[in-house]
Coordinates of C-alpha atoms and ligand atoms in Angstrom, one line a residue:
Y1 CA -47.4 77.4 37.9
K2 CA -45.9 76.6 34.5
I3 CA -47.1 74.6 31.6
V4 CA -44.8 71.8 30.4
Q5 CA -45.0 69.0 27.9
V6 CA -45.8 65.5 29.4
T7 CA -43.1 62.9 28.6
P8 CA -43.3 59.2 29.3
K9 CA -41.3 59.6 32.5
D10 CA -44.1 61.8 33.9
T11 CA -46.7 59.0 33.4
E12 CA -46.9 58.0 37.1
K13 CA -47.3 61.5 38.5
V14 CA -49.9 62.4 35.8
L15 CA -51.8 59.2 36.7
E16 CA -51.5 60.1 40.4
H17 CA -53.2 63.5 39.7
L18 CA -55.9 61.9 37.4
R19 CA -56.8 59.1 40.0
K20 CA -57.4 61.8 42.5
F21 CA -59.4 64.2 40.4
F22 CA -60.5 63.2 36.9
F23 CA -61.3 59.5 37.8
R24 CA -63.5 60.7 40.7
E25 CA -64.9 64.0 39.4
E26 CA -65.6 63.9 35.7
P27 CA -69.4 63.9 35.4
L28 CA -69.8 60.5 33.7
N29 CA -67.3 58.8 36.0
I30 CA -69.3 60.2 39.0
C31 CA -72.8 59.1 37.7
I32 CA -71.6 55.7 36.7
K33 CA -69.6 55.2 39.9
L34 CA -66.5 54.3 37.9
L35 CA -64.5 53.5 41.0
G36 CA -67.3 51.4 42.6
E37 CA -69.9 52.0 45.3
N38 CA -67.3 53.2 47.8
G39 CA -65.0 54.9 45.3
D40 CA -62.1 52.8 46.3
E41 CA -61.7 50.6 43.3
E42 CA -59.1 51.0 40.5
C43 CA -59.8 51.4 36.8
L44 CA -56.7 50.1 35.1
E45 CA -58.4 50.4 31.7
L46 CA -58.8 54.2 32.2
E47 CA -55.2 54.4 33.4
Q48 CA -54.1 52.6 30.3
Y49 CA -56.3 54.8 28.1
C50 CA -54.6 57.9 29.6
A51 CA -51.1 56.5 29.7
Q52 CA -51.1 55.3 26.0
T53 CA -51.8 58.9 24.8
I54 CA -48.6 60.3 26.5
P55 CA -45.9 59.0 24.1
E56 CA -47.6 60.8 21.2
G57 CA -45.9 64.0 22.6
L58 CA -48.9 66.2 22.3
S59 CA -49.9 66.4 26.0
L60 CA -49.4 69.2 28.5
M61 CA -49.5 69.6 32.3
A62 CA -49.6 72.5 34.7
V63 CA -47.0 72.2 37.4
S64 CA -47.0 74.3 40.6
A65 CA -43.9 76.0 42.0
S66 CA -43.4 73.1 44.4
G67 CA -43.5 70.6 41.5
K68 CA -47.0 69.3 41.9
V69 CA -49.1 68.4 38.9
I70 CA -52.2 70.7 39.2
G71 CA -53.7 70.3 35.7
V72 CA -53.5 67.9 32.7
A73 CA -54.5 67.9 29.1
L74 CA -53.9 64.6 27.4
N75 CA -54.0 65.0 23.7
G76 CA -53.7 62.4 20.9
S77 CA -53.8 62.3 17.1
Q78 CA -56.7 61.0 15.1
E79 CA -57.0 60.1 11.4
P80 CA -60.0 59.3 9.2
G81 CA -60.9 55.6 9.4
H82 CA -60.1 55.4 13.2
L83 CA -63.8 54.7 14.0
E84 CA -63.9 50.9 13.5
E85 CA -60.8 50.5 15.7
M86 CA -62.2 52.7 18.3
E87 CA -65.6 50.9 18.4
A88 CA -63.8 47.5 18.7
Y89 CA -61.5 48.9 21.5
A90 CA -64.7 50.1 23.3
D91 CA -66.6 46.9 22.9
S92 CA -63.7 44.7 24.0
C93 CA -63.0 46.8 27.2
P94 CA -63.2 44.3 30.1
H95 CA -64.2 47.0 32.7
P96 CA -68.0 47.1 32.3
R97 CA -68.5 50.7 33.4
F98 CA -65.5 52.2 31.6
R99 CA -66.7 50.2 28.5
K100 CA -70.0 52.2 28.6
I101 CA -68.0 55.5 28.6
L102 CA -65.8 54.3 25.7
Q103 CA -68.9 53.2 23.8
L104 CA -70.5 56.7 24.3
L105 CA -67.3 58.3 23.0
A106 CA -67.2 56.1 20.0
A107 CA -70.9 56.9 19.3
V108 CA -70.2 60.6 19.6
D109 CA -67.2 60.2 17.3
R110 CA -69.4 58.5 14.7
A111 CA -72.4 60.9 15.0
S112 CA -70.3 64.1 15.1
D113 CA -68.6 63.1 11.9
V114 CA -65.8 65.7 12.1
F115 CA -63.9 64.4 9.1
G116 CA -67.1 64.4 7.1
K117 CA -67.8 68.0 8.1
F118 CA -64.2 69.1 7.3
P119 CA -63.3 67.2 4.2
D120 CA -59.9 69.0 3.8
V121 CA -58.8 67.8 7.3
D122 CA -56.7 64.6 7.0
K123 CA -55.6 64.4 10.7
L124 CA -56.5 66.2 13.9
V125 CA -55.5 66.5 17.5
E126 CA -58.1 65.3 20.0
V127 CA -58.1 66.6 23.7
R128 CA -58.9 63.2 25.4
I129 CA -58.6 64.1 29.1
L130 CA -58.8 67.5 30.7
S131 CA -58.4 67.8 34.4
V132 CA -57.6 70.4 37.0
D133 CA -56.9 70.0 40.8
S134 CA -60.2 70.9 42.6
A135 CA -58.2 73.3 44.9
V136 CA -57.4 75.6 42.0
R137 CA -60.4 75.4 39.7
G138 CA -62.1 78.5 38.3
R139 CA -58.8 80.3 37.8
G140 CA -58.4 79.7 34.1
I141 CA -55.9 76.8 34.3
A142 CA -58.1 74.6 31.9
K143 CA -58.2 77.5 29.5
V144 CA -54.4 77.9 29.5
L145 CA -53.9 74.2 29.0
L146 CA -56.3 74.3 26.0
E147 CA -54.7 77.4 24.6
K148 CA -51.2 75.9 24.8
S149 CA -52.5 72.5 23.5
T150 CA -53.8 74.4 20.5
E151 CA -50.4 76.0 19.9
L152 CA -48.6 72.7 20.3
A153 CA -51.0 71.1 17.7
K154 CA -50.4 74.0 15.3
Q155 CA -46.6 73.6 15.8
H156 CA -47.0 69.9 14.8
D157 CA -48.8 71.1 11.7
Y158 CA -52.2 69.7 12.6
P159 CA -55.1 71.6 10.8
L160 CA -57.7 71.1 13.5
I161 CA -58.1 70.4 17.2
R162 CA -61.2 68.8 18.7
I163 CA -62.6 68.0 22.1
D164 CA -65.6 66.1 23.2
C165 CA -66.9 67.9 26.3
S166 CA -68.7 65.6 28.7
S167 CA -68.7 68.4 31.3
H168 CA -70.7 71.6 31.1
F169 CA -67.6 73.4 32.5
S170 CA -65.1 72.1 29.8
A171 CA -67.7 73.2 27.2
L172 CA -67.8 76.7 28.7
A173 CA -64.0 76.8 28.7
V174 CA -63.6 75.9 25.0
G175 CA -66.6 78.2 24.1
R176 CA -64.7 81.1 25.7
L177 CA -61.6 80.3 23.6
G178 CA -63.6 80.5 20.3
F179 CA -63.9 76.8 19.6
E180 CA -67.0 76.0 17.5
C181 CA -69.6 73.5 18.6
V182 CA -70.2 71.1 15.7
F183 CA -72.3 68.4 17.5
K184 CA -74.3 67.9 20.7
M185 CA -76.2 65.0 22.2
P186 CA -78.4 65.2 25.3
Y187 CA -77.5 62.4 27.7
E188 CA -81.2 61.6 27.8
D189 CA -81.0 60.8 24.0
Y190 CA -78.1 58.4 24.3
R191 CA -79.7 54.9 24.9
Q192 CA -78.7 51.3 25.0
N193 CA -81.6 48.8 24.9
G194 CA -84.0 51.7 24.9
E195 CA -82.8 53.1 28.2
P196 CA -80.6 56.2 28.9
V197 CA -77.2 55.0 30.1
F198 CA -76.0 58.2 31.9
H199 CA -77.8 60.4 34.3
P200 CA -75.2 63.0 35.3
E201 CA -75.9 65.7 37.9
Q202 CA -76.9 69.2 36.8
P203 CA -75.6 71.3 35.0
H204 CA -74.2 68.4 32.9
K205 CA -77.0 67.8 30.3
E206 CA -75.2 66.9 27.1
V207 CA -72.0 65.9 25.5
K208 CA -70.7 68.5 23.0
T209 CA -68.0 68.3 20.3
Y210 CA -66.0 71.4 19.7
V211 CA -63.4 72.1 17.1
R212 CA -61.0 74.9 16.2
R213 CA -59.2 75.2 12.9
L214 CA -55.5 75.8 13.1
R215 CA -55.0 76.9 9.5
P216 CA -56.6 79.9 7.7
Ligands
ACO301 N1 -68.9 76.9 38.0 C1 -69.2 77.7 37.0 N2 -68.4 77.9 35.9 C2 -67.3 77.3 35.8 C3 -66.9 76.4 36.9 C4 -67.7 76.3 38.0 N3 -67.4 75.4 39.0 N4 -65.7 75.9 36.5 C5 -65.4 76.4 35.3 N5 -66.3 77.3 34.9 C6 -66.4 77.9 33.6 C7 -66.2 79.4 33.6 O1 -67.1 79.9 32.7 C8 -64.8 79.5 33.0 O2 -64.7 80.5 32.0 P1 -64.7 82.1 32.5 O3 -63.8 82.2 33.7 O4 -64.1 82.8 31.3 O5 -66.1 82.4 32.7 C9 -64.6 78.2 32.2 O6 -65.5 77.3 32.8 C10 -63.2 77.7 32.3 O7 -62.7 77.8 33.5 P2 -61.3 77.3 34.0 O8 -60.9 78.1 35.2 O9 -60.3 77.5 32.8 O10 -61.5 75.8 34.2 P3 -60.8 75.0 35.4 O11 -59.4 75.2 35.5 O12 -61.6 75.2 36.7 O13 -61.0 73.5 34.9 C11 -62.3 71.5 34.4 C12 -62.2 73.0 34.3 C13 -61.0 70.9 33.8 C14 -63.5 71.0 33.7 C15 -62.3 71.1 35.9 O14 -63.6 71.5 36.4 C16 -62.2 69.6 36.2 O15 -61.1 69.1 36.3 N6 -63.3 68.8 36.3 C17 -63.3 67.4 36.5 C18 -62.9 66.6 35.3 C19 -63.7 67.0 34.1 O16 -64.9 67.1 34.1 N7 -63.0 67.2 33.0 C20 -63.6 67.6 31.7 C21 -64.3 66.4 31.0 S1 -64.2 66.6 29.2 C22 -62.7 66.0 28.7 O17 -61.9 65.6 29.5 C23 -62.3 66.0 27.3

């Protein structure tokens, strides 16, 4: 396979991959039944969330020899002061289940306080979506996508890359690559109206924020 940059004309084939894998298999999407009881509903809000990141030109995909998309890293830029906008975007999401996920991500963003922890960082690249075809998992494709995403962010002169890992496996992958964990929150501790919102299957116990500095 080869790693190539995702351009706006690739949007539909990237979404086709994500609908099949990420939408169905990311731990929070599973436990909240994002696609409904029978798994046959759409989530246009997640599609839009994915698609709107692509024009930033920071995203990569793994493409097989036959031209099939087998892995995706959708990456976007973040600047200080983005939090209010993100919280408003989350709260106004019309899809009730995806709204819960956006609200969790906004809460993690606020609590992890990456810009507070790294005061010299004025912008960063965030890995928003990481997905690999289930037929080829465990072969290091996610790690290659993350490594190449790091290089691309560095080329664009970003001082830091971050990822909020909802999955135990994405956390293992970034840990291997030398990313530093700067925040974690057990799902048990994330509550709305006093009740935990997410009960993902083992081994997914917590959401973890990892960063890597791209400048000495
Ligand atoms: N069991 C045990 N360990 C695993 C497994 C597994 N099933 N899968 C990955 N790992 C670990 C390994 O430790 C591996 O490192 P090592 O080989 O050095 O020991 C590390 O994770 C990375 O493995 P990769 O082969 O690079 O990962 P892969 O290509 O399989 O993709 C991914 C991982 C993207 C998480 C994939 O499982 C997936 O698409 N899952 C569904 C969607 C999802 O959960 N995405 C991440 C959410 S977070 C986010 O999107 C920002």
